[in-house]
Coordinates of C-alpha atoms in Angstrom, one line a residue:
M3 CA 93.1 23.7 32.5
D4 CA 90.0 20.8 31.4
T5 CA 90.0 20.3 35.3
A6 CA 89.4 24.1 36.2
L7 CA 86.2 24.4 33.6
S8 CA 84.9 21.1 35.2
P9 CA 81.1 21.9 36.8
A10 CA 80.7 23.2 40.0
S11 CA 79.6 20.5 41.8
N12 CA 82.6 19.0 42.1
A13 CA 84.2 21.2 44.5
M14 CA 84.8 21.3 48.3
P15 CA 81.6 23.5 50.3
I16 CA 82.8 26.1 52.1
A17 CA 81.9 28.9 54.3
P18 CA 81.6 32.3 52.6
S19 CA 84.1 33.5 55.1
G20 CA 86.2 31.0 53.5
T21 CA 86.8 28.0 56.3
A22 CA 86.1 25.0 55.2
M23 CA 83.5 22.4 56.3
P24 CA 83.2 19.3 59.1
G25 CA 82.0 16.4 56.8
F26 CA 78.6 14.9 57.4
G27 CA 79.1 12.4 60.0
A28 CA 80.9 15.1 62.2
R29 CA 77.9 17.6 61.3
L30 CA 75.0 14.4 61.9
A31 CA 77.4 14.1 65.5
A32 CA 76.3 18.0 66.3
L33 CA 72.9 17.6 65.5
P34 CA 70.6 18.3 69.4
V35 CA 69.2 15.0 70.4
R36 CA 65.9 15.5 69.4
N37 CA 66.5 15.6 65.7
K38 CA 69.0 12.8 66.5
V39 CA 66.1 10.9 68.1
M40 CA 63.3 11.8 64.8
M41 CA 65.9 10.7 62.6
G42 CA 65.9 6.8 64.6
G43 CA 62.4 6.6 65.0
G44 CA 61.7 7.2 61.2
L45 CA 64.4 4.8 60.0
A46 CA 62.3 2.5 62.4
M47 CA 59.5 3.0 61.1
L48 CA 60.2 3.8 57.7
A49 CA 62.4 0.0 58.3
A50 CA 58.8 -1.6 59.7
A51 CA 56.9 -0.7 57.3
L52 CA 59.4 -2.0 54.9
L53 CA 59.5 -5.0 56.3
A54 CA 55.2 -5.3 56.4
I55 CA 54.4 -4.9 53.2
T56 CA 57.0 -7.1 52.2
L57 CA 55.1 -9.9 54.7
W58 CA 52.1 -9.0 53.7
S59 CA 52.3 -9.2 50.0
G60 CA 54.4 -12.4 50.1
K61 CA 51.2 -13.6 52.9
G62 CA 48.3 -12.4 50.6
D63 CA 44.8 -12.1 52.1
Y64 CA 43.7 -14.9 53.2
R65 CA 40.3 -15.3 55.3
P66 CA 38.9 -18.4 57.5
L67 CA 36.5 -20.4 55.5
F68 CA 35.2 -22.3 58.4
T69 CA 36.3 -22.4 62.3
G70 CA 36.4 -25.9 64.2
L71 CA 36.9 -28.1 62.3
S72 CA 36.9 -31.8 62.9
D73 CA 39.7 -34.0 61.7
K74 CA 37.1 -35.9 59.5
D75 CA 35.4 -32.9 58.1
G76 CA 38.9 -30.8 57.2
G77 CA 40.4 -33.5 55.5
A78 CA 37.0 -33.2 53.4
V79 CA 36.9 -30.0 52.6
I80 CA 40.5 -30.0 51.4
A81 CA 40.2 -32.8 49.4
Q82 CA 37.5 -31.5 48.0
L83 CA 40.2 -27.1 47.8
T84 CA 42.6 -29.5 46.1
T85 CA 40.2 -30.7 43.0
L86 CA 39.1 -27.2 42.8
G87 CA 42.9 -25.9 42.8
V88 CA 42.2 -23.4 44.5
P89 CA 45.3 -22.2 47.7
Y90 CA 44.7 -22.8 51.4
R91 CA 45.9 -22.7 54.9
N92 CA 45.3 -25.2 57.7
E93 CA 45.6 -23.2 60.6
P94 CA 45.9 -25.1 64.4
G95 CA 42.2 -25.4 66.1
G96 CA 40.2 -27.1 62.7
I97 CA 40.8 -23.7 60.2
I98 CA 41.6 -23.4 57.0
Q99 CA 41.7 -20.0 55.3
V100 CA 41.4 -18.9 51.9
P101 CA 42.3 -16.1 49.9
A102 CA 39.5 -13.6 51.0
A103 CA 38.4 -12.5 47.1
Q104 CA 37.1 -16.6 46.8
V105 CA 35.7 -17.1 50.5
Y106 CA 31.6 -17.0 49.5
D107 CA 31.6 -18.3 46.5
L108 CA 33.6 -21.5 48.1
R109 CA 31.0 -21.7 50.9
M110 CA 28.7 -21.8 48.5
K111 CA 30.6 -24.6 46.4
L112 CA 31.2 -26.5 48.9
A113 CA 27.7 -26.2 50.8
S114 CA 26.4 -27.8 47.0
A115 CA 28.7 -31.0 48.4
G116 CA 28.1 -31.4 51.4
L117 CA 30.6 -30.2 52.9
P118 CA 31.0 -29.8 56.4
K119 CA 28.9 -32.1 57.4
G120 CA 29.0 -32.1 60.7
S121 CA 30.7 -34.4 63.8
S122 CA 29.0 -37.4 65.8
V123 CA 29.9 -37.9 69.2
G124 CA 30.0 -41.4 69.3
F125 CA 31.1 -44.3 72.6
E126 CA 33.8 -42.3 72.6
L127 CA 33.2 -40.2 75.2
M128 CA 33.1 -43.0 77.8
D129 CA 36.5 -42.3 77.1
K130 CA 36.9 -38.7 78.9
T131 CA 36.3 -39.5 83.1
S132 CA 36.8 -37.7 85.4
I133 CA 36.5 -37.4 88.8
G134 CA 33.2 -36.7 91.0
Q135 CA 30.9 -37.8 88.1
T136 CA 27.8 -38.6 88.7
Q137 CA 25.7 -40.9 87.6
F138 CA 23.2 -38.5 85.5
N139 CA 26.1 -37.6 83.9
E140 CA 27.6 -41.0 83.0
R141 CA 23.8 -42.0 81.6
L142 CA 23.7 -38.3 79.7
N143 CA 26.4 -39.1 78.0
F144 CA 25.8 -43.0 77.7
Q145 CA 22.9 -41.3 75.2
R146 CA 24.5 -38.9 73.6
G147 CA 27.2 -41.6 72.4
L148 CA 24.1 -44.3 71.7
E149 CA 22.8 -41.3 69.4
G150 CA 26.1 -40.3 67.4
E151 CA 26.5 -44.5 66.9
L152 CA 22.6 -44.8 65.3
T153 CA 24.2 -41.4 63.3
R154 CA 26.8 -42.6 62.4
T155 CA 25.3 -46.2 61.2
I156 CA 22.2 -44.3 59.6
T157 CA 24.0 -41.4 57.6
A158 CA 25.8 -45.0 55.9
L159 CA 23.1 -45.0 54.0
A160 CA 23.5 -44.7 49.7
D161 CA 20.7 -42.4 50.2
V162 CA 20.9 -40.1 53.5
A163 CA 23.0 -37.3 53.2
D164 CA 22.7 -36.8 57.3
A165 CA 20.0 -37.6 60.2
R166 CA 19.9 -36.8 63.4
V167 CA 18.6 -39.0 66.2
H168 CA 16.8 -38.5 69.3
L169 CA 16.6 -41.0 71.9
A170 CA 13.8 -40.8 75.3
M171 CA 15.8 -42.9 77.5
P172 CA 13.2 -42.2 80.7
Q173 CA 15.2 -43.5 84.0
Q174 CA 14.4 -47.6 85.3
N175 CA 13.3 -47.3 88.8
G176 CA 12.1 -50.9 89.9
F177 CA 10.2 -49.3 92.3
F178 CA 6.9 -48.7 90.6
R179 CA 5.2 -51.1 88.6
E180 CA 4.4 -49.7 85.7
Q181 CA 7.4 -48.4 83.8
Q182 CA 7.9 -45.3 81.5
K183 CA 8.7 -47.4 78.2
P184 CA 11.1 -45.8 75.9
S185 CA 11.0 -43.7 72.5
A186 CA 13.0 -43.0 69.7
S187 CA 13.1 -40.0 67.1
V188 CA 15.2 -40.2 63.7
M189 CA 15.2 -36.6 61.0
L190 CA 16.8 -37.6 58.0
T191 CA 17.7 -35.2 55.5
L192 CA 18.2 -37.6 51.9
R193 CA 20.4 -36.8 48.6
G194 CA 18.7 -34.8 46.2
G195 CA 16.3 -36.9 44.0
R196 CA 16.4 -40.0 45.9
T197 CA 13.5 -41.3 48.7
L198 CA 13.6 -44.1 50.8
D199 CA 11.5 -47.1 49.7
R200 CA 9.3 -49.2 53.1
A201 CA 11.8 -51.5 53.2
Q202 CA 14.6 -48.9 54.1
I203 CA 12.6 -47.8 56.4
A204 CA 11.4 -50.5 58.2
G205 CA 15.4 -50.6 58.1
I206 CA 16.3 -48.1 60.1
V207 CA 12.9 -48.4 62.9
H208 CA 14.3 -52.2 64.6
L209 CA 17.7 -51.3 64.2
V210 CA 16.9 -48.6 66.0
S211 CA 14.2 -50.5 68.0
A212 CA 16.9 -53.0 68.6
S213 CA 19.6 -50.8 69.6
V214 CA 17.6 -49.7 72.9
P215 CA 16.4 -51.9 75.9
E216 CA 12.7 -52.6 75.7
L217 CA 11.8 -49.9 72.7
N218 CA 9.1 -50.9 70.4
P219 CA 9.6 -50.5 66.5
K220 CA 5.9 -48.4 66.9
A221 CA 7.3 -46.2 69.4
V222 CA 10.0 -45.2 66.3
S223 CA 9.3 -41.2 64.6
V224 CA 11.6 -41.7 61.1
L225 CA 10.9 -37.5 58.9
D226 CA 12.8 -36.1 55.9
Q227 CA 13.5 -33.3 55.8
T228 CA 10.5 -32.1 54.7
G229 CA 9.3 -32.7 58.2
A230 CA 6.9 -36.4 56.5
L231 CA 6.6 -39.2 58.3
L232 CA 7.3 -42.0 57.2
S233 CA 7.6 -44.3 59.3
S234 CA 4.1 -44.4 59.5
S235 CA 0.8 -44.2 56.4
P236 CA -0.3 -40.1 56.1
D237 CA -3.2 -39.2 56.7
N238 CA -4.0 -38.3 53.5
G239 CA -7.5 -38.1 53.7
T240 CA -7.7 -41.1 50.2
G241 CA -6.4 -43.9 52.6
L242 CA -2.7 -43.9 50.7
D243 CA 0.1 -45.6 52.2
S244 CA 4.2 -43.3 51.0
Q245 CA 4.2 -45.9 48.9
Q246 CA 0.8 -45.5 47.0
L247 CA 1.1 -41.7 47.4
Q248 CA 4.7 -41.9 45.8
Y249 CA 2.9 -44.0 42.7
K250 CA 0.3 -41.5 42.4
Q251 CA 2.8 -38.4 41.9
Q252 CA 5.1 -40.1 39.8
I253 CA 1.7 -40.8 37.4
E254 CA 1.0 -36.8 37.3
A255 CA 4.5 -35.6 37.3
N256 CA 4.7 -37.9 34.7
Y257 CA 1.4 -35.9 32.7
N258 CA 3.1 -32.9 33.3
K259 CA 6.2 -33.5 32.0
R260 CA 3.7 -33.9 28.6
I261 CA 2.1 -30.7 28.0
Y262 CA 5.4 -29.0 29.3
E263 CA 7.1 -30.9 26.6
L264 CA 4.2 -29.8 24.7
L265 CA 3.3 -26.9 24.2
E266 CA 6.6 -25.3 26.0
P267 CA 7.8 -24.7 22.1
V268 CA 4.8 -22.8 21.0
V269 CA 3.6 -20.0 23.3
G270 CA 7.5 -19.9 25.7
R271 CA 9.3 -21.4 28.7
E272 CA 8.0 -18.6 31.1
N273 CA 4.6 -18.6 29.4
L274 CA 2.6 -22.0 31.0
R275 CA 1.4 -23.3 33.6
A276 CA -0.2 -27.0 34.1
T277 CA -1.3 -30.0 36.9
V278 CA -2.0 -32.9 36.5
T279 CA -4.7 -34.3 39.7
A280 CA -5.1 -37.9 38.5
D281 CA -7.4 -40.0 40.6
V282 CA -5.8 -43.5 40.9
D283 CA -7.7 -47.4 41.8
F284 CA -5.1 -49.4 44.3
S285 CA -7.8 -51.6 45.4
Q286 CA -7.6 -55.4 44.9
I287 CA -10.0 -57.1 43.6
E288 CA -10.6 -61.2 43.0
S289 CA -13.8 -62.9 41.9
T290 CA -14.3 -66.7 41.5
A291 CA -17.7 -68.0 39.5
E292 CA -18.9 -71.3 37.9
E293 CA -21.2 -71.5 35.0
F294 CA -23.1 -74.7 34.2
K295 CA -24.2 -74.6 30.4
P296 CA -26.0 -77.1 28.5
N297 CA -25.4 -79.2 26.2
Q298 CA -24.6 -77.7 22.6
G299 CA -26.1 -79.2 18.6
N300 CA -27.9 -82.7 18.8
A301 CA -25.2 -84.2 20.7
P302 CA -26.3 -87.0 23.5
A303 CA -26.3 -86.4 26.9
S304 CA -23.2 -88.4 28.7
V305 CA -24.3 -90.9 31.1
R306 CA -22.0 -90.4 34.1
S307 CA -23.9 -93.6 36.8
A308 CA -27.7 -95.2 36.2
Q309 CA -28.7 -97.3 39.2
T310 CA -32.3 -99.4 38.6
N311 CA -33.6 -100.9 41.9
E312 CA -36.8 -103.5 42.1
S313 CA -38.5 -105.1 44.4
V314 CA -41.3 -107.7 44.5
N315 CA -43.5 -108.7 47.9
A316 CA -46.4 -111.8 47.0
T317 CA -48.6 -113.6 49.2
P318 CA -49.3 -117.2 48.3
Q319 CA -52.0 -118.0 48.3
P320 CA -53.4 -120.6 51.3
P321 CA -54.1 -124.6 50.0
T322 CA -57.9 -124.9 49.8
G323 CA -58.7 -127.7 48.3
V324 CA -58.9 -131.9 48.7
P325 CA -55.3 -132.5 48.9
G326 CA -53.9 -134.3 46.3
A327 CA -51.1 -134.6 43.8
A328 CA -51.7 -131.6 41.8
T329 CA -51.2 -129.9 45.3
N330 CA -48.2 -130.7 47.1
Q331 CA -46.3 -129.6 42.8
P332 CA -43.8 -126.8 43.0
P333 CA -44.7 -123.8 41.6
V334 CA -43.2 -122.9 38.6
P335 CA -39.8 -120.5 37.5
A336 CA -40.6 -117.0 36.6
T337 CA -39.7 -116.0 33.6
A338 CA -38.9 -112.0 32.3
P339 CA -38.0 -111.0 29.0
I340 CA -34.4 -109.8 28.2
T341 CA -36.1 -106.9 26.6
G342 CA -39.2 -104.6 26.9
A343 CA -41.5 -104.3 30.1
S344 CA -41.9 -107.8 31.4
A345 CA -45.2 -109.2 32.6
P346 CA -46.8 -109.2 35.2
L347 CA -44.7 -112.0 38.2
Q348 CA -47.6 -114.7 39.3
T349 CA -46.3 -117.2 42.0
A350 CA -47.7 -120.7 41.5
L351 CA -48.2 -120.5 44.4
G352 CA -50.6 -118.2 44.5
G353 CA -51.5 -118.2 41.4
A354 CA -54.5 -115.7 40.3
N355 CA -56.1 -115.2 43.7
G356 CA -52.5 -114.8 45.2
V357 CA -51.3 -110.9 46.4
N358 CA -48.7 -109.7 44.8
S359 CA -47.2 -106.1 45.0
S360 CA -43.3 -105.5 43.2
R361 CA -41.3 -100.8 43.5
R362 CA -38.8 -100.2 40.3
E363 CA -36.7 -97.4 40.6
A364 CA -33.9 -96.0 37.8
T365 CA -31.3 -93.4 38.8
T366 CA -29.6 -92.1 36.0
N367 CA -26.3 -89.2 36.2
Y368 CA -25.5 -87.6 33.2
E369 CA -22.1 -85.6 33.0
L370 CA -23.1 -81.4 31.9
D371 CA -20.7 -78.3 30.6
K372 CA -19.2 -76.1 34.3
T373 CA -17.2 -73.3 33.5
V374 CA -14.6 -72.0 36.8
R375 CA -13.8 -68.1 36.4
V376 CA -11.8 -66.6 38.5
T377 CA -11.0 -62.2 38.0
R378 CA -7.8 -60.6 39.9
N379 CA -8.0 -56.6 39.7
A380 CA -4.4 -55.3 38.7
T381 CA -4.3 -52.5 41.5
G382 CA -2.4 -48.9 40.4
T383 CA -4.7 -48.6 38.4
V384 CA -6.2 -45.4 36.8
R385 CA -9.4 -43.9 37.2
R386 CA -9.4 -40.4 36.0
L387 CA -7.4 -37.5 34.4
N388 CA -7.8 -33.8 35.7
A389 CA -6.3 -31.2 34.3
A390 CA -6.1 -28.0 34.1
V391 CA -4.0 -25.5 32.3
V392 CA -3.3 -21.7 32.0
V393 CA -0.9 -19.5 29.6
N394 CA -0.3 -16.6 29.8
Q395 CA -1.3 -13.9 27.3
R396 CA 0.9 -12.8 24.0
T397 CA 2.8 -10.0 24.8
S398 CA 3.9 -7.4 22.4
V399 CA 5.7 -4.4 22.6
D400 CA 3.8 -0.5 20.3
P401 CA 5.8 2.0 19.1
K402 CA 6.0 3.8 22.6
G403 CA 7.9 1.8 24.4
K404 CA 4.3 0.4 26.0
T405 CA 4.1 -3.3 26.8
I406 CA 0.4 -4.8 26.1
S407 CA -1.0 -7.8 26.2
T408 CA -2.8 -9.9 23.9
P409 CA -5.6 -13.0 24.3
L410 CA -5.4 -15.8 23.2
S411 CA -8.2 -16.2 20.0
T412 CA -11.2 -18.9 20.4
E413 CA -8.8 -21.0 17.5
E414 CA -5.7 -21.5 19.0
I415 CA -7.3 -21.4 22.3
D416 CA -8.8 -25.2 20.9
K417 CA -5.5 -25.8 19.0
L418 CA -3.8 -25.8 22.4
N419 CA -7.0 -28.2 23.8
A420 CA -7.1 -30.7 21.3
L421 CA -2.6 -30.7 21.9
V422 CA -2.9 -31.8 25.8
K423 CA -6.0 -33.4 25.5
E424 CA -3.5 -36.0 23.1
A425 CA -0.2 -35.8 25.3
M426 CA -2.6 -37.1 28.7
G427 CA -4.0 -38.9 27.3
F428 CA -8.3 -37.8 27.2
S429 CA -11.0 -40.3 27.3
Q430 CA -14.5 -39.1 27.6
E431 CA -15.3 -42.6 28.9
R432 CA -13.2 -42.5 31.8
G433 CA -14.2 -39.4 32.5
D434 CA -11.2 -36.7 32.0
S435 CA -11.6 -33.0 32.1
L436 CA -9.7 -31.2 30.9
K437 CA -10.2 -26.9 30.7
I438 CA -7.0 -25.0 29.6
V439 CA -7.4 -20.9 30.4
N440 CA -5.5 -17.8 28.9
A441 CA -4.5 -15.0 31.6
P442 CA -2.0 -12.5 31.6
F443 CA 0.9 -13.9 34.2
M444 CA 1.5 -11.1 37.1
Q445 CA 4.8 -9.2 36.6
D446 CA 6.7 -9.3 39.8
K447 CA 8.0 -5.0 39.8
T448 CA 11.7 -5.1 42.4
D449 CA 12.7 -2.0 42.4
S450 CA 16.6 -1.9 41.7
V451 CA 17.8 0.4 44.7
D452 CA 21.3 2.3 43.4
L453 CA 24.1 2.0 45.4
P454 CA 26.3 5.3 45.6
L455 CA 29.9 4.3 44.3
W456 CA 31.5 4.7 48.1
K457 CA 28.4 1.4 48.8
Q458 CA 29.2 -1.5 45.7
P459 CA 30.0 -4.4 47.2
L460 CA 33.3 -4.6 44.2
L461 CA 34.9 -1.2 46.0
L462 CA 34.3 -2.3 49.4
D463 CA 36.2 -5.1 48.5
I464 CA 38.9 -2.8 46.6
V465 CA 38.8 -0.6 50.1
R466 CA 40.0 -3.8 52.1
A467 CA 42.2 -5.2 49.7
A468 CA 44.7 -2.2 49.2
A469 CA 44.0 -0.9 53.1
V470 CA 46.7 -2.6 54.3
P471 CA 49.1 -1.5 51.7
L472 CA 47.9 2.0 51.9
A473 CA 48.0 2.5 55.1
L474 CA 52.1 0.6 55.2
V475 CA 53.4 3.0 52.3
A476 CA 51.8 5.8 54.3
V477 CA 53.4 5.0 57.5
A478 CA 56.8 5.0 55.6
L479 CA 55.9 7.7 53.7
I480 CA 54.8 9.8 57.2
A481 CA 58.5 8.6 58.6
V482 CA 60.7 9.7 55.4
F483 CA 58.7 13.0 54.8
G484 CA 58.5 13.5 58.3
M485 CA 60.9 12.7 60.6
V486 CA 63.7 12.1 58.4
R487 CA 64.5 14.3 56.1
P488 CA 63.6 17.0 58.7
A489 CA 66.4 15.9 60.4
L490 CA 68.1 15.0 57.2
R491 CA 68.3 18.4 56.2
A492 CA 69.8 20.3 59.5
A493 CA 72.7 17.9 59.5
R494 CA 73.6 19.4 55.3
P495 CA 75.0 22.9 55.1
E496 CA 73.9 25.2 52.4
P497 CA 76.4 24.1 49.7
V498 CA 78.4 28.0 48.4
E499 CA 77.5 28.7 44.9
A500 CA 79.6 30.0 42.0
T501 CA 77.9 33.5 42.7
D502 CA 79.1 33.8 46.1
V503 CA 82.7 33.5 45.4
A504 CA 81.7 36.1 43.3
Q505 CA 80.0 38.1 45.1
E506 CA 83.4 37.4 47.6
L507 CA 86.7 37.5 44.6
N508 CA 84.3 41.4 44.3
A509 CA 84.5 42.2 47.2
V510 CA 88.5 41.6 46.7
V511 CA 88.9 42.8 43.8
D512 CA 86.8 45.6 42.2
D513 CA 87.3 49.8 40.8
E514 CA 87.6 51.4 44.5
N515 CA 89.8 48.5 46.5
L516 CA 92.6 48.3 43.8
L517 CA 94.7 45.4 44.2
P518 CA 98.3 46.1 45.0
G519 CA 99.8 47.1 41.6
Q520 CA 96.8 46.7 40.0
Q521 CA 95.4 49.7 38.2
A522 CA 92.0 51.9 37.4
G523 CA 90.6 49.4 33.8
G524 CA 92.8 46.0 34.8
L525 CA 95.6 47.3 33.8
P526 CA 99.0 45.9 36.0
A527 CA 100.3 48.0 37.7
L528 CA 105.1 48.8 37.6
E529 CA 105.2 47.5 41.7
A530 CA 103.2 46.0 43.8
P531 CA 104.1 45.4 47.4
M532 CA 105.0 41.3 48.5
S533 CA 102.4 40.7 51.1
N534 CA 98.2 42.3 52.1
D535 CA 95.8 41.3 54.1
K536 CA 93.1 40.8 51.1
L537 CA 95.7 39.2 48.3
E538 CA 96.4 36.7 50.4
R539 CA 92.3 36.1 50.8
A540 CA 92.2 35.9 46.7
R541 CA 95.4 33.3 46.8
K542 CA 92.6 31.6 49.3
L543 CA 89.9 31.9 47.7
A544 CA 91.1 30.5 44.5
R545 CA 93.1 27.6 46.5
E546 CA 90.5 26.6 48.5
N547 CA 87.8 26.7 44.6
P548 CA 90.0 26.4 42.5
V549 CA 86.6 25.9 40.1
A550 CA 85.1 28.8 41.0
V551 CA 87.4 30.5 40.7
A552 CA 88.5 29.8 37.4
N553 CA 84.9 30.4 36.0
I554 CA 84.1 33.3 37.2
M555 CA 87.6 34.6 35.7
R556 CA 86.0 33.2 32.2
D557 CA 83.3 35.1 32.4
W558 CA 84.8 38.3 32.9
I559 CA 87.6 37.4 30.1
H560 CA 83.7 37.2 28.5
G561 CA 82.1 40.0 29.3
N562 CA 79.9 38.7 31.0
T563 CA 79.8 39.5 34.7
A564 CA 78.2 37.9 37.6
A565 CA 74.8 37.1 39.4

């Protein structure tokens, strides 16, 4: 009895006429060709959509980060991505793919690290020779290879991030009397905060000139990324070379830093602008002075040397008188005192009447005080400083929300003036000048553009990321509900409900058409025939669908009328 009262869904479906329905396979085989094709196409589309969704979810949304990279740059980029912990995919053709949401951020990070550097070809161009290559092509490949080799050598310097070398090599011809000489230009990209001194620039110039035959070092131009000429002294109106100009800029930057560090805590970070101009003397002066001083005090002078010359010339008187013994006597020797003036010389021959002449010269050299002074002035001395400072006015907000600018008072300006003078080492004797101006700063007004929601970058990125899976889901839904479901619905018969069975029994058993042997009111009759068509139909119905018949009988017993 419990089996008979189980749900009607477990019963075998029957047709209203009482005949059993064929199985699902038979009903599916009996479908028209159009429904079969629709069902097969829908199942194929569904399988393809599911496979695409599975592959896409496993692959993720990857976009190319760089394309056409050389092996050297590709290895450097992959090493940097590994350091950052970013997943990547390396594909043929120098293509590196990363997640789509990180493409632009990674490009900025790698650019700050100097990647990719770009590849330069060298003499490996000469390895690839083709049949029918002209002399011009061969000479051009040689020039390109030489430029690439020089670029590689220059970029090996620690301060150089990148370089480009351009060579102008005219074709040499023996028939011309005056040959055009080659020239070269070097473009340097220096690393942040790095500079090249004169020795390094001269080394680059001589490297290029020594690599090209008959290239004069004066014909090599070296520039930096700002366009400044490094290989010769720039004409800046002061006659300073690059080293001197760099020293001058360092002095000015040092004074600027002092002013900013001192005034920014007082007026605010963005409320100050200052500039300092230094007049630096790079002239080299060397002077030599020799001074003589007299002897100091009562100290006698020191004699260096003394020289005395004395000469006497005497002419004797010729002999006169009577010759005799007196005239034949020799003259008396001359005598002179040791000290003091000597007596006049007299000769015995001349006597008082002789002719005498004498001469005396005396030379004395004394030592004098002597001072020799050599003065060499230092180079790079500051002769004068000029400073200009602009301070923003004090800003405040009134109760209505409007910004008001208030000038600083004279007392505050004087305090700032005193601070700046102390910071820069102001010297009135040196001729320094300082000017502080209080003025309102102009604020750049940027009009904010309100983009609509459908133009927001975040929403566009989400739509791009979800476009593929949504499209695949839509294809799957179309395949299921538009192609597979209609075909299955056509192959599935409508189930026979219990109401249909009740109507069938009502058609067989009613008050007007009583079963044989049954009286009105459901009472059994005394006699019933052995065979009847309606009775057979009722029995067959009870055999084929006993659950439905049992439920109907239960409703009849409880007094319920079937719908």
